[in-house]
mmCIF file of C-alpha atoms in Angstrom:
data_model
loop_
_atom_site.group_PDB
_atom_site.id
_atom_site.type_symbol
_atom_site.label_atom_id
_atom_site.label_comp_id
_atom_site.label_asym_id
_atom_site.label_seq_id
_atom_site.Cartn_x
_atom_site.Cartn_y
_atom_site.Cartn_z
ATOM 1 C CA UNK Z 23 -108.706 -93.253 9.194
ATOM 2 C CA UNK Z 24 -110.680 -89.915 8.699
ATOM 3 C CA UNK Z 25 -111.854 -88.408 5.960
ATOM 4 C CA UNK Z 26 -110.561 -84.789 4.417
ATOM 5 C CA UNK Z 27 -112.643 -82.227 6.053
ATOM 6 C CA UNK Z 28 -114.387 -84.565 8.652
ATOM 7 C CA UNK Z 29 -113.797 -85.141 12.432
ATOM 8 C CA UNK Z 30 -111.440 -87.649 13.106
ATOM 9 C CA UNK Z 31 -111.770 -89.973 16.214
ATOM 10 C CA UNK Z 32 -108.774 -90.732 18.563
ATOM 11 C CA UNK Z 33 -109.119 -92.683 21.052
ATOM 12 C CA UNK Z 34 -106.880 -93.131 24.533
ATOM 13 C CA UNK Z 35 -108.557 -96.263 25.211
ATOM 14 C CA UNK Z 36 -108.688 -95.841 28.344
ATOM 15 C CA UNK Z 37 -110.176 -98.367 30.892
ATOM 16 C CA UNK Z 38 -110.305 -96.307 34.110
ATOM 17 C CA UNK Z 39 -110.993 -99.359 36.121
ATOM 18 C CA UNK Z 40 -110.252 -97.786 39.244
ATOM 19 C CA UNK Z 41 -112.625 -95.415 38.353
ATOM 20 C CA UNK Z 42 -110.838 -92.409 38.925
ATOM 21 C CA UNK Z 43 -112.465 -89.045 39.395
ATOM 22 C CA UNK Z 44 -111.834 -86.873 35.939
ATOM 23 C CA UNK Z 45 -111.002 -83.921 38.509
ATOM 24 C CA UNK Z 46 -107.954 -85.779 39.701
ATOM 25 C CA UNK Z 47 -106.738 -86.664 36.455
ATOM 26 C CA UNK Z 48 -104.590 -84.836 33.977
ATOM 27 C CA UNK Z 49 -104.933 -85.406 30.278
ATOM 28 C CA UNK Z 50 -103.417 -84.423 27.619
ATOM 29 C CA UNK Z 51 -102.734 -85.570 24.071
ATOM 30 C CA UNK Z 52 -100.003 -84.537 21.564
ATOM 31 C CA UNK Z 53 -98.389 -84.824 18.522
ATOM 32 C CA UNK Z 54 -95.202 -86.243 17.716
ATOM 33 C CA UNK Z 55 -92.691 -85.193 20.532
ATOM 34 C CA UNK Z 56 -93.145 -81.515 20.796
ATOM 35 C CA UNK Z 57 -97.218 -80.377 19.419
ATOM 36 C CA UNK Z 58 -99.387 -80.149 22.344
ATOM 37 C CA UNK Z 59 -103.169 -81.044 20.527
ATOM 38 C CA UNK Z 60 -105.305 -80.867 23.347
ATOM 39 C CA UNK Z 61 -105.099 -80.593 27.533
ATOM 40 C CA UNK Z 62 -107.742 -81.492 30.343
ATOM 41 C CA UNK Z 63 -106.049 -79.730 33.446
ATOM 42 C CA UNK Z 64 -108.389 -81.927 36.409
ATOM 43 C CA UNK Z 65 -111.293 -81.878 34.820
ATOM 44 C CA UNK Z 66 -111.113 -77.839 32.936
ATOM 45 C CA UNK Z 67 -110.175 -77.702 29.663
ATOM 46 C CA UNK Z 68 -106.736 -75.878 29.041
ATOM 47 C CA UNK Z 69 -105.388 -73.590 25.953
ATOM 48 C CA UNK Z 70 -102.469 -72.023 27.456
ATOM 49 C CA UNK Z 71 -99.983 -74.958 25.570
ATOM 50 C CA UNK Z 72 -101.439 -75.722 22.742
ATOM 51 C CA UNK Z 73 -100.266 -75.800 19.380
ATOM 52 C CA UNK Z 74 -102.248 -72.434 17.190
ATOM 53 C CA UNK Z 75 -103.143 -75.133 14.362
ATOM 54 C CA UNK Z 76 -104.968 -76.872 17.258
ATOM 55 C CA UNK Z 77 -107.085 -74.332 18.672
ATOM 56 C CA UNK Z 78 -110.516 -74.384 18.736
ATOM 57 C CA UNK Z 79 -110.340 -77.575 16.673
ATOM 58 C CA UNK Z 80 -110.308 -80.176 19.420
ATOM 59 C CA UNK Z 81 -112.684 -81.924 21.654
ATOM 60 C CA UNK Z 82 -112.464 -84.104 24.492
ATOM 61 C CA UNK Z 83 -114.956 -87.062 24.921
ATOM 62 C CA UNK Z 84 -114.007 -87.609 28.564
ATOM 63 C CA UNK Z 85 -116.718 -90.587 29.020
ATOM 64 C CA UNK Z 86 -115.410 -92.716 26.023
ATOM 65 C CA UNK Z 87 -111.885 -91.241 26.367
ATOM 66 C CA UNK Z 88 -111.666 -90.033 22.771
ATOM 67 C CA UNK Z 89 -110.266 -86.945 21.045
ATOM 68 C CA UNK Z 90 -112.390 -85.439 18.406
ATOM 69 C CA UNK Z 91 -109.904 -83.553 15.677
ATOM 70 C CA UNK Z 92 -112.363 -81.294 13.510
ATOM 71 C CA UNK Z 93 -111.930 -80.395 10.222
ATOM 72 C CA UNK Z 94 -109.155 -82.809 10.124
ATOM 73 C CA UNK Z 95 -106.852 -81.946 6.956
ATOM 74 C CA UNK Z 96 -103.707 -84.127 5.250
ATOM 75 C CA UNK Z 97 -101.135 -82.006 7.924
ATOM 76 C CA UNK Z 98 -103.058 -83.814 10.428
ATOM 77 C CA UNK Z 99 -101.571 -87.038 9.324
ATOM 78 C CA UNK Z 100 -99.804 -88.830 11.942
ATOM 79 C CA UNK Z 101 -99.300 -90.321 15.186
ATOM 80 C CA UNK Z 102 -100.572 -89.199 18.372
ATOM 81 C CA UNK Z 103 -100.167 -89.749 21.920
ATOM 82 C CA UNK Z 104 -102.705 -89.911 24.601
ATOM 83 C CA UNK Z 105 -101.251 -89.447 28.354
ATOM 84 C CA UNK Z 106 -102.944 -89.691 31.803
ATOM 85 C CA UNK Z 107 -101.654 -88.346 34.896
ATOM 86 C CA UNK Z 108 -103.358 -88.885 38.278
ATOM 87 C CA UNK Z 109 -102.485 -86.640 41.023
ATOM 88 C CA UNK Z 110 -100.723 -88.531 43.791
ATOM 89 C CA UNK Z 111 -99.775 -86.480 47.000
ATOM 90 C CA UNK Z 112 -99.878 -83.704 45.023
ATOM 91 C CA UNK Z 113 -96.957 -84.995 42.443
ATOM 92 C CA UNK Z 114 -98.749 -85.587 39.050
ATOM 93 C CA UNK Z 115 -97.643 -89.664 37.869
ATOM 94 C CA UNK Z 116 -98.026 -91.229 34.507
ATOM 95 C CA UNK Z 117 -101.330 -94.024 34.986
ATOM 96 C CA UNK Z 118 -101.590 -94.260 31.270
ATOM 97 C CA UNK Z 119 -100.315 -93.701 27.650
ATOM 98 C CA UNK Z 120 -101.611 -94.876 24.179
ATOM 99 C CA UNK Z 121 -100.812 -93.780 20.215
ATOM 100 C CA UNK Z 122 -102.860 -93.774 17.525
ATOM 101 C CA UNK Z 123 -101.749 -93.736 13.924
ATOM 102 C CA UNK Z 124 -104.198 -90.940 11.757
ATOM 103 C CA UNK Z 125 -104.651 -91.643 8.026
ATOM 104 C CA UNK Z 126 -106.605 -89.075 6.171
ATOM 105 C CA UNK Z 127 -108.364 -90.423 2.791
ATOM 106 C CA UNK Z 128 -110.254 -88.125 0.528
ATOM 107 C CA UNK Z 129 -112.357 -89.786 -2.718
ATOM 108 C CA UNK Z 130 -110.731 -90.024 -6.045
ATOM 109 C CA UNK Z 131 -113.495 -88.985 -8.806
ATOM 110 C CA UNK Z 132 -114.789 -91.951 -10.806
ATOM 111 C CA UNK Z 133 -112.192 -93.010 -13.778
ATOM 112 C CA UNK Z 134 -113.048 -91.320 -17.082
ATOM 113 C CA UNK Z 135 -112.213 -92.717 -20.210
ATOM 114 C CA UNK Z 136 -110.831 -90.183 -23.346
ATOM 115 C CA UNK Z 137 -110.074 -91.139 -26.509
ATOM 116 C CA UNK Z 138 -107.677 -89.060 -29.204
ATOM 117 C CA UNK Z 139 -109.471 -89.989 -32.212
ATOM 118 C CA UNK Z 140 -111.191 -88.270 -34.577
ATOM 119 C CA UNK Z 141 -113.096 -89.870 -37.752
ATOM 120 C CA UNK Z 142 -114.126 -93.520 -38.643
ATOM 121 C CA UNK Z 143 -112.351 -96.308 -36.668
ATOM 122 C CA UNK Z 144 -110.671 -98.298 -39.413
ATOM 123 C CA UNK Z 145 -110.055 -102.048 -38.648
ATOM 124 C CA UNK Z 146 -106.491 -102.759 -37.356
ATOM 125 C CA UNK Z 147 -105.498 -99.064 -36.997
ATOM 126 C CA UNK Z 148 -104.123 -97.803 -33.345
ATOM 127 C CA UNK Z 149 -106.344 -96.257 -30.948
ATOM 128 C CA UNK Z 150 -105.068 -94.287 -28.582
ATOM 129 C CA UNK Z 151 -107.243 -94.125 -24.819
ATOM 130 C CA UNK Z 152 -106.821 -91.979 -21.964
ATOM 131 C CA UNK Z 153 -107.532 -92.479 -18.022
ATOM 132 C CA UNK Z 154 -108.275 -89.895 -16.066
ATOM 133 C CA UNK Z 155 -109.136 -89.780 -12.021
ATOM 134 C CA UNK Z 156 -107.915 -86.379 -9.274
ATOM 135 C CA UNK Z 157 -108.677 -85.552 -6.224
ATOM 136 C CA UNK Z 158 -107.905 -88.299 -4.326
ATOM 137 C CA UNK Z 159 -105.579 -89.075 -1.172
ATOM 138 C CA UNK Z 160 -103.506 -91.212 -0.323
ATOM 139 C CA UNK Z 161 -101.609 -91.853 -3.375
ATOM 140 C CA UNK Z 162 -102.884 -94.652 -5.884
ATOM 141 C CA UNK Z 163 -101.214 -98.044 -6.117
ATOM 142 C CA UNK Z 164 -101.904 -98.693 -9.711
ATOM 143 C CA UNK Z 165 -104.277 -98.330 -12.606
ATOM 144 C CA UNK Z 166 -105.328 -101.601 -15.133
ATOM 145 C CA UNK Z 167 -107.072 -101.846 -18.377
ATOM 146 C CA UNK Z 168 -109.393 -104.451 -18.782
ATOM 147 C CA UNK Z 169 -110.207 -105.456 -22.910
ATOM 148 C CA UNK Z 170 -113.482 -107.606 -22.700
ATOM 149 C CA UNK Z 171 -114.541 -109.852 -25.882
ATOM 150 C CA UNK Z 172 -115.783 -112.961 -26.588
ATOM 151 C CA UNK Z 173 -116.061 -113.556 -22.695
ATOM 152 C CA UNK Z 174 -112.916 -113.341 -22.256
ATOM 153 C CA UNK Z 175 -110.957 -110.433 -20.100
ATOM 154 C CA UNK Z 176 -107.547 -109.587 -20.612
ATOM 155 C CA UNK Z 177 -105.762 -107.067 -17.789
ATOM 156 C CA UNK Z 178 -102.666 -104.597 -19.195
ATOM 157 C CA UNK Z 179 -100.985 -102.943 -16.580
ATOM 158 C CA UNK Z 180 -99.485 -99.770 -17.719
ATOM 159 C CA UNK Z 181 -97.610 -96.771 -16.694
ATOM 160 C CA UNK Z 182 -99.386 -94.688 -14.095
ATOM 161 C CA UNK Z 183 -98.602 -90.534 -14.258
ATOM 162 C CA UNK Z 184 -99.022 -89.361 -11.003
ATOM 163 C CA UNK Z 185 -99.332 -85.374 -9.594
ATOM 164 C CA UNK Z 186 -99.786 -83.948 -6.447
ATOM 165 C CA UNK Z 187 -101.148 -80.828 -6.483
ATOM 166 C CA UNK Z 188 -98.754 -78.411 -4.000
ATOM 167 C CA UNK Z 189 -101.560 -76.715 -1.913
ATOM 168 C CA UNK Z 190 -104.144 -79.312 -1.917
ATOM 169 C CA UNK Z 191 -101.946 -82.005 -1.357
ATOM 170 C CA UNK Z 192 -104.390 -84.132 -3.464
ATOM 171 C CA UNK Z 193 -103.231 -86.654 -6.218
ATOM 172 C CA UNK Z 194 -104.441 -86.476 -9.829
ATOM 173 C CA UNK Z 195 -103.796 -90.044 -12.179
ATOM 174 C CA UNK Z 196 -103.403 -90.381 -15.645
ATOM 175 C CA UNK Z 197 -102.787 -93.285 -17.751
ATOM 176 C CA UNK Z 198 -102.850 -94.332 -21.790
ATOM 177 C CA UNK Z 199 -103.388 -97.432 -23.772
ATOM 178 C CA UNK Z 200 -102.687 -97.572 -27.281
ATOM 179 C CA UNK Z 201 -104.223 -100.819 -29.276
ATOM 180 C CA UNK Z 202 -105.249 -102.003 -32.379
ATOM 181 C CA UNK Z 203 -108.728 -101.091 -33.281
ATOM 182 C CA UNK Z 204 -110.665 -104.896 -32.393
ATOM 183 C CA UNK Z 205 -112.310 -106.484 -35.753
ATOM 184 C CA UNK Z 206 -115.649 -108.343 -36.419
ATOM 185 C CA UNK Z 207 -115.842 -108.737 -32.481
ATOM 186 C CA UNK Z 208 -117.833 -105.795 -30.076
ATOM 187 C CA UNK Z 209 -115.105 -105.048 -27.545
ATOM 188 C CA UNK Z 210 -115.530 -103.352 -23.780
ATOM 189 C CA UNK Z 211 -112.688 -101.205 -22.231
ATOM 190 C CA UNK Z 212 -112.746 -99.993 -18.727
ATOM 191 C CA UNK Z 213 -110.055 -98.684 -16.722
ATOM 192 C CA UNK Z 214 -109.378 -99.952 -12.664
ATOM 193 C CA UNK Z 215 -107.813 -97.547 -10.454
ATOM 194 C CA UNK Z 216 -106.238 -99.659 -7.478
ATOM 195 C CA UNK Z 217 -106.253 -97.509 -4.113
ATOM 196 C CA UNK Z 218 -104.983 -100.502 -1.891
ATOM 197 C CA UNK Z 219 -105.913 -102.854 0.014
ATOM 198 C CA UNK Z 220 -108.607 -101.538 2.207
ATOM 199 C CA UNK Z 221 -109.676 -99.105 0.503
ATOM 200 C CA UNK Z 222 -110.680 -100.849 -2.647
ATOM 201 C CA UNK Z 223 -111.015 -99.772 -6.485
ATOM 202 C CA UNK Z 224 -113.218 -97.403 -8.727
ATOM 203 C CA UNK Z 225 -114.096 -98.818 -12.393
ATOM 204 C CA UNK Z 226 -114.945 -96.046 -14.887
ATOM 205 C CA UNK Z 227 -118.036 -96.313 -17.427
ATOM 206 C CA UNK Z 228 -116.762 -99.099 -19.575
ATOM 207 C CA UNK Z 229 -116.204 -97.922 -23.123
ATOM 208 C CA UNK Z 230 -117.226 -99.717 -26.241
ATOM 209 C CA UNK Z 231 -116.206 -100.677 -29.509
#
């Protein structure tokens, strides 16, 4: 995983146990079957294939084996393949190949709750909430309410709207809740955004009533 903007780390993981001399090797890394990303020629760095999104954007790590991707953006999603050829009587032979998978995340702003009332809350009258987060990748797996009174906390899952902005590529979430207004009890809402497994949730500010 890298985030949007930052470098992103590949690596080839690479043992070189024979340790091989970097000016008899040939590496090169690509993506998918046909973008060449970046080349070490024995031991010079070499532009003449590359793909034009990849110029001047790559770096080669040649003691840890690992591809530095700057600036990496959501296009760079993807795999990529690492590939080591030795030089063997002069005939270049595969001594190594390895893929790596590249996620990009970028931070969804903090949920913000908005309500569409205006005047006194009366008791047992609707109240209608909104729940706002953008500018987040990858997409959102879901967004919960949770209604907190009398130590008790009750979750309602409802209807996520989801955009994806066409340029940025970035998602924007929006979701509503529409209650009764709580009586005689004080009564905290706060809204979950759920971004997956390993990348956790945001809470917004809870809101209360």
């Amino acid at each position: 995983k890298a985030f949007l903007n930052h470098t992103a780390y590949l690596s080839c993981y690479f043992p070189n146990s024979q340790k091989t001399d970097i000016n008899d090797l040939r590496v090169f890394w690509q993506k998918g079957a046909v973008e060449v990303v970046h080349e070490v020629y024995y031991g010079q760095e070499k532009h003449d294939n590359l793909s034009p999104k990849y110029i001047n954007r790559t770096k080669m790590d040649m003691g840890k084996w690992t591809l530095q991707l700057l600036n990496a953006g959501i296009v760079d999603e993807g795999q990529y393949t690492c590939i080591i050829q030795h030089r063997d009587r002069g005939s270049p032979k595969v001594i190594h190949t390895s893929e790596c998978l590249l996620h990009i995340v970028a931070n969804y702003s903090q949920p913000e709750i908005a309500w569409l009332h205006t005047g006194d809350l009366k008791p047992n009258a609707y109240l209608n909430l909104f729940c706002s987060s953008s500018g987040g990748y990858p997409e959102p797996k879901q967004m919960t309410w949770l209604i907190s009174y009398e130590n008790t906390t009750y979750r309602h899952m409802h209807h996520m709207d989801v955009s994806q902005d066409a340029v940025t590529k970035l998602y924007n979430v929006t979701s509503k809740l529409n209650i009764t207004v709580p009586t005689n009890t004080f009564t905290n809402i706060s809204c979950l955004l759920h971004l997956g497994e390993q990348l956790g949730s945001l809470v917004s500010v809870p809101l209360g009533i």
